[in-house]
Coordinates of C-alpha atoms in Angstrom, one line a residue:
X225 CA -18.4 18.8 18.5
X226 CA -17.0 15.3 18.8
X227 CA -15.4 14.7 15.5
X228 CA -14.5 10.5 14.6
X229 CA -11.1 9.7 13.4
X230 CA -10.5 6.8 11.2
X231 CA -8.5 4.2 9.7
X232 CA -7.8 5.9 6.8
X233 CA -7.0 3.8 3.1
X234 CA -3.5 4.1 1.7
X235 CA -4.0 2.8 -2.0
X236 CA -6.9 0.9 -3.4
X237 CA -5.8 -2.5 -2.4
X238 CA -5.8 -1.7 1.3
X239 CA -8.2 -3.5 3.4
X240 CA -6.8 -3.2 7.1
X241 CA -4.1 -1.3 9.0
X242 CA -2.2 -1.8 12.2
X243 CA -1.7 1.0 14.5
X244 CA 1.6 0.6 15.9
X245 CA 2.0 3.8 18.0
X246 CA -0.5 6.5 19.3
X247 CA 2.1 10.0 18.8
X248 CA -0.4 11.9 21.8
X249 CA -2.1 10.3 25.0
X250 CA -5.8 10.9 25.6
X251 CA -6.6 14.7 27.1
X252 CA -3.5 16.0 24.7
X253 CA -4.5 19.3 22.7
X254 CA -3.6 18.9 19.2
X255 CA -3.2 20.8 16.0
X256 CA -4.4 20.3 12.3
X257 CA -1.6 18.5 10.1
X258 CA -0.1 17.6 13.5
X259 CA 1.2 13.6 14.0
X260 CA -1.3 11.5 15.7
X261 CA -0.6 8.1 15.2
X262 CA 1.5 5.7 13.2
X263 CA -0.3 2.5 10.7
X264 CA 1.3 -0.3 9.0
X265 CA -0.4 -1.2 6.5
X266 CA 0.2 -3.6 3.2
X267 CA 2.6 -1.1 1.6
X268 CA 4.7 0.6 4.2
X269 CA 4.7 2.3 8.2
X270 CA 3.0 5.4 8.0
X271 CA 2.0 8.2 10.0
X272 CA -1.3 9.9 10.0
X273 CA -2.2 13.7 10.9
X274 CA -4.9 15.0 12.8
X275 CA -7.5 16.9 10.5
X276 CA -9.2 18.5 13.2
X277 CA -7.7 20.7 15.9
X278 CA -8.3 20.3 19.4
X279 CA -8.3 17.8 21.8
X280 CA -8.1 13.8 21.7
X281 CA -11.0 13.6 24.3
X282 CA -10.7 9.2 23.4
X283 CA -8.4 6.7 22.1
X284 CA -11.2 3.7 21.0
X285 CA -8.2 1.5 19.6
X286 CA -4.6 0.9 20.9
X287 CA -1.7 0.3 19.4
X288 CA -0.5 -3.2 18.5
X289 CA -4.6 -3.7 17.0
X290 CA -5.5 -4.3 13.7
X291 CA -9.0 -2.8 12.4
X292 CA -10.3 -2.3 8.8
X293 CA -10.2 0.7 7.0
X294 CA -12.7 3.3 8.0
X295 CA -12.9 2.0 11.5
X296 CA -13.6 4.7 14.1
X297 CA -9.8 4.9 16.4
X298 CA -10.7 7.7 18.4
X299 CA -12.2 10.6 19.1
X300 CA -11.5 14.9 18.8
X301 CA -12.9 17.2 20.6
X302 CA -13.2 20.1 18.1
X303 CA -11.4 23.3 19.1
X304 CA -14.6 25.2 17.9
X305 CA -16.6 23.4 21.1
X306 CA -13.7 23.6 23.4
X307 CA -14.3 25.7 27.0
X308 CA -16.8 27.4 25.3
X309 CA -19.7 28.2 27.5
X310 CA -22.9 28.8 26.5
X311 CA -25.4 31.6 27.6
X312 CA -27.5 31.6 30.2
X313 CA -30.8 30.5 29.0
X314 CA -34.0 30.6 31.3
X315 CA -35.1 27.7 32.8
X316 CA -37.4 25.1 30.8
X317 CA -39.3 22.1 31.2
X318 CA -37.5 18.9 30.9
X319 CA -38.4 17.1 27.7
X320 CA -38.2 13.5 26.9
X321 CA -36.2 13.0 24.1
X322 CA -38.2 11.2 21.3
X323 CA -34.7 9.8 19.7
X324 CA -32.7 6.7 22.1
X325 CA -29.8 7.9 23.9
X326 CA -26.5 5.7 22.8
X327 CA -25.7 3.8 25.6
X328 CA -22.6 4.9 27.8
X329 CA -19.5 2.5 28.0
X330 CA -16.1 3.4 29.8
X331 CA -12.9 3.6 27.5
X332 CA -11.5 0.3 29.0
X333 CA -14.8 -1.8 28.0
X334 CA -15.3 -0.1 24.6
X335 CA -11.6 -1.1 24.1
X336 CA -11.9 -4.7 25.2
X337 CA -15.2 -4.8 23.0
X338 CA -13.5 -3.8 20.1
X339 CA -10.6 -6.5 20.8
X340 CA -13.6 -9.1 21.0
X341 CA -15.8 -8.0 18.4
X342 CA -18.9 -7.2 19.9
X343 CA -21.2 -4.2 19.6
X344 CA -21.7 -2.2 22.6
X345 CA -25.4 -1.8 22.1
X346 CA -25.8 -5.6 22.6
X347 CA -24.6 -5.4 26.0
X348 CA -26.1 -4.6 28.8
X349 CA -24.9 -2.2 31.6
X350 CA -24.0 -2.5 35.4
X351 CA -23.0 0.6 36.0
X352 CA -24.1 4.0 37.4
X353 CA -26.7 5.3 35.7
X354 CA -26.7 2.2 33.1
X355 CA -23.0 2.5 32.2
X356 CA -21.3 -0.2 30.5
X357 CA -18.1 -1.1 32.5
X358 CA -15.4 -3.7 32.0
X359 CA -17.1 -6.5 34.0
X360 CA -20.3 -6.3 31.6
X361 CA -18.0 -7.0 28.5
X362 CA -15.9 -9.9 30.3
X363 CA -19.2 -11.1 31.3
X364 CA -20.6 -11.4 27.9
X365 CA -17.4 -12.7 26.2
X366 CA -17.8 -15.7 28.6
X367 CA -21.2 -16.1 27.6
X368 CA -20.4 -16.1 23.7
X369 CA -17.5 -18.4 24.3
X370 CA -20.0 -20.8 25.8
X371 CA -22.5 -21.7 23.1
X372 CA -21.7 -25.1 22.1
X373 CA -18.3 -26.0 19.6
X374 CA -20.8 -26.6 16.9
X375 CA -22.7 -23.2 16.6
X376 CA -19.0 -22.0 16.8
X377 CA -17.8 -22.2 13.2
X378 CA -14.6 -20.4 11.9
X379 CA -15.6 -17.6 10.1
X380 CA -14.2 -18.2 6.3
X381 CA -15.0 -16.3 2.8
X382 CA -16.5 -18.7 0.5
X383 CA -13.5 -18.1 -1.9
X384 CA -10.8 -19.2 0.8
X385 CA -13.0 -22.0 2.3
X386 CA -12.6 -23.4 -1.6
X387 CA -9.1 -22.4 -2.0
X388 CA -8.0 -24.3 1.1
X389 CA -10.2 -27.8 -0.3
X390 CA -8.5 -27.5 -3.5
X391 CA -5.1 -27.3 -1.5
X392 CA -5.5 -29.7 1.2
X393 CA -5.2 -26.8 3.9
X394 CA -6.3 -27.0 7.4
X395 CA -8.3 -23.9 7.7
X396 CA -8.5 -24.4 11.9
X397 CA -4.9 -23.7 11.4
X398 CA -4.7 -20.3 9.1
X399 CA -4.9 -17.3 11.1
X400 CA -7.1 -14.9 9.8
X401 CA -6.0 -11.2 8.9
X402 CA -9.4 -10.1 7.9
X403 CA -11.5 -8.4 11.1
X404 CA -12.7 -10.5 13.7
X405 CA -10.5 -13.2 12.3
X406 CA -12.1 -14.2 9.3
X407 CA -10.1 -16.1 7.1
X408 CA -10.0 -14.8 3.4
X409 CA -8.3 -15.4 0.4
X410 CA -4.9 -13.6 0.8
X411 CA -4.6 -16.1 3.9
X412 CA -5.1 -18.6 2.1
X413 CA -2.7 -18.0 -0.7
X414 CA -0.1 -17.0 2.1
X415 CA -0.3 -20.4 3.3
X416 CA 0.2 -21.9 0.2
X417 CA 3.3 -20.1 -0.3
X418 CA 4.9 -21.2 3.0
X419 CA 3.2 -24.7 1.9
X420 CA 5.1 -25.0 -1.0
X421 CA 8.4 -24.3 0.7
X422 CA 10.3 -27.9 1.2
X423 CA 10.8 -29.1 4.4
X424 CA 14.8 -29.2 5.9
X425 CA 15.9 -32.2 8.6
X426 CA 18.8 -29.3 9.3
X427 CA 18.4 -27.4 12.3
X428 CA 16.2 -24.0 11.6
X429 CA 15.6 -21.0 13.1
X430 CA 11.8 -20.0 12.0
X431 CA 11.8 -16.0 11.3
X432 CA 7.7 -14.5 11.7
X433 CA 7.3 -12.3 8.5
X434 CA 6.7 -8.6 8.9
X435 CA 3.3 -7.3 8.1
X436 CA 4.6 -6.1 5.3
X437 CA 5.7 -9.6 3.8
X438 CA 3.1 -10.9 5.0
X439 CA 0.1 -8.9 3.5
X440 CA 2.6 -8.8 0.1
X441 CA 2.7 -12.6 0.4
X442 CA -0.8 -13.0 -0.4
X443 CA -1.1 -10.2 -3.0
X444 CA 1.9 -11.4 -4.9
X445 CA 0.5 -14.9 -4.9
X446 CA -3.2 -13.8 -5.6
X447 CA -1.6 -12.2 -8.9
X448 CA 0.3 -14.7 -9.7
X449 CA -2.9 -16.9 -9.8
X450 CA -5.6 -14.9 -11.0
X451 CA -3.8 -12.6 -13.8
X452 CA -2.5 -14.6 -16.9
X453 CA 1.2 -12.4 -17.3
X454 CA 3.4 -12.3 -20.0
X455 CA 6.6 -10.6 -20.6
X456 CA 8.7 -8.7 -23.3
X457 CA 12.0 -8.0 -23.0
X458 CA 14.3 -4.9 -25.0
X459 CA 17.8 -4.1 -24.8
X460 CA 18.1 0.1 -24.6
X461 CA 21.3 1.7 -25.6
X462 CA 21.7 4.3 -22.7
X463 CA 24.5 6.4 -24.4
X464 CA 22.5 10.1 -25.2
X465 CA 21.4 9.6 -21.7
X466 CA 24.0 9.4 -19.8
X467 CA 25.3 12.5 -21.3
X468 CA 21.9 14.5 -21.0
X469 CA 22.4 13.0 -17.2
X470 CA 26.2 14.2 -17.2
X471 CA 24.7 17.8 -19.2
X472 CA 22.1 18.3 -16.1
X473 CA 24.4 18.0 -13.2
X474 CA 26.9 20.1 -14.6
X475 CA 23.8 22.5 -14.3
X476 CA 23.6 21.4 -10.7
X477 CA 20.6 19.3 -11.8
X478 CA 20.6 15.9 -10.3
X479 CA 19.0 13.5 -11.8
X480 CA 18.9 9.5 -11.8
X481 CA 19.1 6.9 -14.2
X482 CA 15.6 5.8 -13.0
X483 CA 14.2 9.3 -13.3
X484 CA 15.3 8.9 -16.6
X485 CA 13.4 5.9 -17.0
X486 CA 10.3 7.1 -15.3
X487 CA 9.9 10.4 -17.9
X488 CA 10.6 8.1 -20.5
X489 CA 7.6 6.0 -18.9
X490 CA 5.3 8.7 -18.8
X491 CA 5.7 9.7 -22.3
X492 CA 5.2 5.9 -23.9
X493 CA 2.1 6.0 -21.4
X494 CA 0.7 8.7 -23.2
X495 CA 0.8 6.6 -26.0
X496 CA -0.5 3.6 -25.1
X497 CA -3.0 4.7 -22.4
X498 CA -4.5 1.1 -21.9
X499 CA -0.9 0.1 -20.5
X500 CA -2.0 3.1 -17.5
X501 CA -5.6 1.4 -16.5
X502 CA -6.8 -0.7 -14.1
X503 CA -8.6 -4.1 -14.2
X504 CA -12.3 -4.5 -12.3
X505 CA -15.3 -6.6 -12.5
X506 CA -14.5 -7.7 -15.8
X507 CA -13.8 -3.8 -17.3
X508 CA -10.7 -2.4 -18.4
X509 CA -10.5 1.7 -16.0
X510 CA -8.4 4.2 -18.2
X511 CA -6.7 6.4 -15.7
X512 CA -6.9 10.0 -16.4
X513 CA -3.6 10.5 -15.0
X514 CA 0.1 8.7 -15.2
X515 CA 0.4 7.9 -11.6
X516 CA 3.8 5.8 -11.4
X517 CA 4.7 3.6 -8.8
X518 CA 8.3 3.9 -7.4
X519 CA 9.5 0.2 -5.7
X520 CA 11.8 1.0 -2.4
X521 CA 13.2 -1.6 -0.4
X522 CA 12.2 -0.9 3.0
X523 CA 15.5 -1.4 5.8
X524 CA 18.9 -2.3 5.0
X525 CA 20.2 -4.7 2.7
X526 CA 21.2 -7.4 5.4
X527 CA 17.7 -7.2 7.0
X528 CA 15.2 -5.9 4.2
X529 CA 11.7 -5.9 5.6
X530 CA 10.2 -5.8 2.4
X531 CA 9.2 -3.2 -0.4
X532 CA 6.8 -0.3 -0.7
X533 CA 5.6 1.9 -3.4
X534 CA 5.2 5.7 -3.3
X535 CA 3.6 7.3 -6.0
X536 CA 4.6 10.2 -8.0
X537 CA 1.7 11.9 -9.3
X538 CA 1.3 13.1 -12.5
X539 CA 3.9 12.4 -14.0
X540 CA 2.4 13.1 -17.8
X541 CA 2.2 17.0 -16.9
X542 CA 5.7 17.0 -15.0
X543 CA 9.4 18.0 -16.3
X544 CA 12.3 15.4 -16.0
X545 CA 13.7 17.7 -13.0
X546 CA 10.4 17.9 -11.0
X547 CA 10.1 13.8 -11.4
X548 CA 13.4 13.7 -9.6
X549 CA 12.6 15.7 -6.7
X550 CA 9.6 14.2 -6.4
X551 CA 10.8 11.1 -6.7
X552 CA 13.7 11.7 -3.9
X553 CA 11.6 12.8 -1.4
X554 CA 9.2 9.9 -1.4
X555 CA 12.7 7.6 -1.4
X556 CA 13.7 9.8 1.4
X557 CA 10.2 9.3 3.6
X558 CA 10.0 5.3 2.7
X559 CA 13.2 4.8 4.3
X560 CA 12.2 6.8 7.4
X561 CA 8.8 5.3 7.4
X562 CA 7.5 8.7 7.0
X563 CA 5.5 7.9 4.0
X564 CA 1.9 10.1 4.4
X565 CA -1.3 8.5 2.9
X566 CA -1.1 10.3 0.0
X567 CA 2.3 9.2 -0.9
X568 CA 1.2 5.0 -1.4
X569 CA -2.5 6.0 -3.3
X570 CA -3.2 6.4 -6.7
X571 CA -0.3 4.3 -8.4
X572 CA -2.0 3.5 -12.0
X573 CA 1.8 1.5 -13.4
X574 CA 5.1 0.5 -11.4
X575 CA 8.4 0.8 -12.4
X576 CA 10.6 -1.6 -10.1
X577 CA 14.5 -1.3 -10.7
X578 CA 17.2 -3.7 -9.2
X579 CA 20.4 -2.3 -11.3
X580 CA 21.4 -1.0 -8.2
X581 CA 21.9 -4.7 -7.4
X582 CA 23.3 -5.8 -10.1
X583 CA 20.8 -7.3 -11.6
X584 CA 20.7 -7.4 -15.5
X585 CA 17.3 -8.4 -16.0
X586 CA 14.2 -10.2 -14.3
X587 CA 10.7 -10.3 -14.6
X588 CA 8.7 -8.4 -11.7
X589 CA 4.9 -9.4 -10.6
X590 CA 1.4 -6.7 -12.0
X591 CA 0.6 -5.2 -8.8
X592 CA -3.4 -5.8 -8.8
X593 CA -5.5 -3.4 -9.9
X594 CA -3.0 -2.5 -12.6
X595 CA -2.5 -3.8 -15.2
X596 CA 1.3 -3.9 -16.2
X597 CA 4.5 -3.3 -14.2
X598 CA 8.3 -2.5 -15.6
X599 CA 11.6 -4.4 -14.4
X600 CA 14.4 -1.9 -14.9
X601 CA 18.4 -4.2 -14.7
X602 CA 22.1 -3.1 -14.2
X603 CA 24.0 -1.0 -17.0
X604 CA 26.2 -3.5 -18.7
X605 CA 29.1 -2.0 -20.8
X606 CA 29.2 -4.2 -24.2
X607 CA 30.4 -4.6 -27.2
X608 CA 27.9 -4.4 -30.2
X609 CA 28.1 -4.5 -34.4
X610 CA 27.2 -1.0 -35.9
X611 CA 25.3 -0.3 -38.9
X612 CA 28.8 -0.2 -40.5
X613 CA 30.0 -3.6 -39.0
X614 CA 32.2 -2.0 -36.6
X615 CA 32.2 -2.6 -33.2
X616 CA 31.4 -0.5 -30.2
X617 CA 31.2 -0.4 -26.8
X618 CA 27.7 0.6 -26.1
X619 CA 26.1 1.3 -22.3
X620 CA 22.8 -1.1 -22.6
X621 CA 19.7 -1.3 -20.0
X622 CA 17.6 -4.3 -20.0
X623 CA 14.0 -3.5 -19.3
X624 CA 11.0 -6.2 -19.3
X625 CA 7.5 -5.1 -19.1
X626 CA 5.2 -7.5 -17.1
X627 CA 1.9 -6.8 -18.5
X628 CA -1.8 -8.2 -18.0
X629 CA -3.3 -10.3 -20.9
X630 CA -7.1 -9.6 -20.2
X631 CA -5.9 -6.0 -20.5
X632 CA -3.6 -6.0 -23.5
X633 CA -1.9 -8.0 -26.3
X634 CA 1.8 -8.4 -27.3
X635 CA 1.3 -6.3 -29.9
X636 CA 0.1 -3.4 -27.9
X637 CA 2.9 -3.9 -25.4
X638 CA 5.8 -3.8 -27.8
X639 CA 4.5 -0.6 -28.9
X640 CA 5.0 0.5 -25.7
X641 CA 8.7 -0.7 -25.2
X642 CA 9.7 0.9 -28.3
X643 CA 8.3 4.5 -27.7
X644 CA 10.5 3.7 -24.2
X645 CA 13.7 2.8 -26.1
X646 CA 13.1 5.5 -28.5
X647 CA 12.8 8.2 -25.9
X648 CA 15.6 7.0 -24.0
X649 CA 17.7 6.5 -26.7
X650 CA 17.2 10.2 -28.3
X651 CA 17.2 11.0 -24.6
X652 CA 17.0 15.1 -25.8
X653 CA 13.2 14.5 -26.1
X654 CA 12.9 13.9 -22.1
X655 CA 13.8 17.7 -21.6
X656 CA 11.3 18.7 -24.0

């Protein structure tokens, strides 16, 4: 049995992926869970198992191409149907099926149909026996490419087509990410980013964004313009937690500030379960489960290419300890680009942290569908007034919660920050 394998979708927001490298050549006997090929996608470089064993009898789409999710790549030769050989049966009278016979095409022409966008049934086939070969396809192209400049209009989504009036774009220069080219809104709003950069008389050396920019690009800026933010911000003292932290490793527990941060998380989620929802078609999605959304900076810190978000799942049933190990492995795979499907899907609230930078506080960007994201800064040793009026040096975190106003109020989401600072400060409660 010929089994299709597809583009598959890595989080809800994914619309395309790129494959970047087929892992086995066509002919190659594979296994279930085995590597077959690696995807790029909005979020991170990923590589995708076979679910079927057997054998990869056709590779429909090569690497360097971009298709849309749930796009047929190639095809398996179940194990099941493999050198099996049927019995002898006696001989019959040929039938004429009542049911059209798809129409045979070599690998080469389905591949340079696919490139061109056209469906194989619509062409017709030179060939022995009616086969569609290269020629046929290169024929056809021409043909297409030949109707007159008018009838030949760039294919744009309504939304961008108004987007791009409203900002004085030239749409015959945006390059299109959607299939077949079609220019949508993300493009748009990419190219009013670079837009909005101001021109330099100084010598430059222009740098082409990473897919992973890119893509993020228009997502960040299709947030930005679409989701009315606003921002809280709370000074934590970190002191009980920090010696729970110190408590655990002398257990030969490890376990991170942000760990820390992401138990406290789940807990104030429980509380405030409208904070763990996404936004849709006007309708505010409580998620049954605290999903949170780890940002990694993808390469190193003189040539980032960008940040991704693993998930760790289920966070509201897991213990402080499992968090972190869960939480280190998915670090570990991001920075090998050996993130899996499942590790990017599902996120239902991100927790971004820069204290590793230094940074004491900033305000991070809701990661459409959801509805709120956290901004975790640097530990800052300072000196504070006690209830007594002495002072202290306390260990402080600044966090600042990013949150959706269609989805919640400032009420709501200072409730939230304060069952965070309370957990965090009593810290004891996170090993509960």
């Amino acid at each position: 049995m010929r089994v299709e394998v597809t583009m598959p979708r890595m989080g809800q927001s994914m619309e395309e992926g790129t494959i970047l490298n087929w892992l086995k050549t066509a002919g190659a006997t594979i296994k279930r869970g085995e590597p077959l090929f690696e995807i790029e996608s909005d979020k991170a470089t990923v590589e995708v198992e076979a679910l079927t064993t057997g054998k990869l009898a056709e590779i429909i789409v090569p690497a360097g191409t971009t298709v849309s999710v749930g796009s047929v790549v190639a095809f398996i030769e179940a194990a099941e149907r493999i050198a099996v050989a049927a019995p002898a049966a006696p001989p019959r009278e040929p039938i004429v099926d009542a049911a059209p016979r798809r129409q045979p095409i070599s690998p080469v022409a389905r591949r340079v149909a696919h490139e061109h966008g056209l469906d194989p049934a619509a062409i017709s086939g030179t060939g022995r026996g009616g086969r569609i070969v290269k020629e046929d396809v290169q024929a056809t192209v021409t043909q297409r490419d030949a109707v007159p400049a008018k009838s030949a209009r760039l294919d744009v989504s309504p939304v961008a087509r108004k987007l791009a009036r409203q900002h004085g774009l030239n749409l015959a220069q945006i390059v299109g990410s959607a299939p077949n080219g079609r220019i949508i809104k993300r493009d748009i709003l990419a190219a009013v980013v670079s837009q909005a950069q101001a021109p330099s008389t100084a010598a430059e050396h222009r740098v082409p964004l990473t897919r992973l920019r890119r893509i993020a690009a228009g997502r960040m800026a299709e947030s930005k313009s679409t989701i009315p933010h606003f921002y809280l911000t709370l000074d934590i003292d970190m002191g009980r937690a920090l010696e729970l932290r110190e408590s655990l490793k002398r257990r030969g527990q490890t376990v991170s500030i942000n760990d820390l941060i992401l138990k406290a998380t789940a807990l104030a989620l429980t509380e405030y379960p409208t904070l763990n929802a996404t936004f849709a078609d006007g309708e505010l999605i409580l998620n049954e489960h605290i999903n949170l959304a780890v940002a990694v900076a993808v390469g190193d810190r003189a040539r980032p290419e960008g940040l991704t978000t693993p998930v760790v799942h289920d966070c509201g049933t897991l213990r402080l300890t499992e968090i972190a190990a869960q939480a280190a492995v998915l670090a570990g795979r991001a920075r090998e680009n050996k993130l899996k499907p499942d590790d990017l899907s599902g996120g239902t609230f991100t927790v971004s942290n820069l204290g590793m930078y230094g940074i004491r506080q900033f305000q991070a960007i809701i990661n459409p569908p959801q509805v709120a994201i956290l901004a975790v800064g640097a530990l800052q040793k300072v000196a504070v007034f006690d209830a007594d009026d002495r002072v202290r040096p306390v260990q402080r975190l600044t966090v600042t919660l990013s949150a959706d106003h269609r989805a919640t109020d400032g009420a709501e989401a200072a409730g939230f920050l304060n069952v965070l600072q309370t957990a965090l400060e009593d810290a004891f409660v996170l090993v509960e």
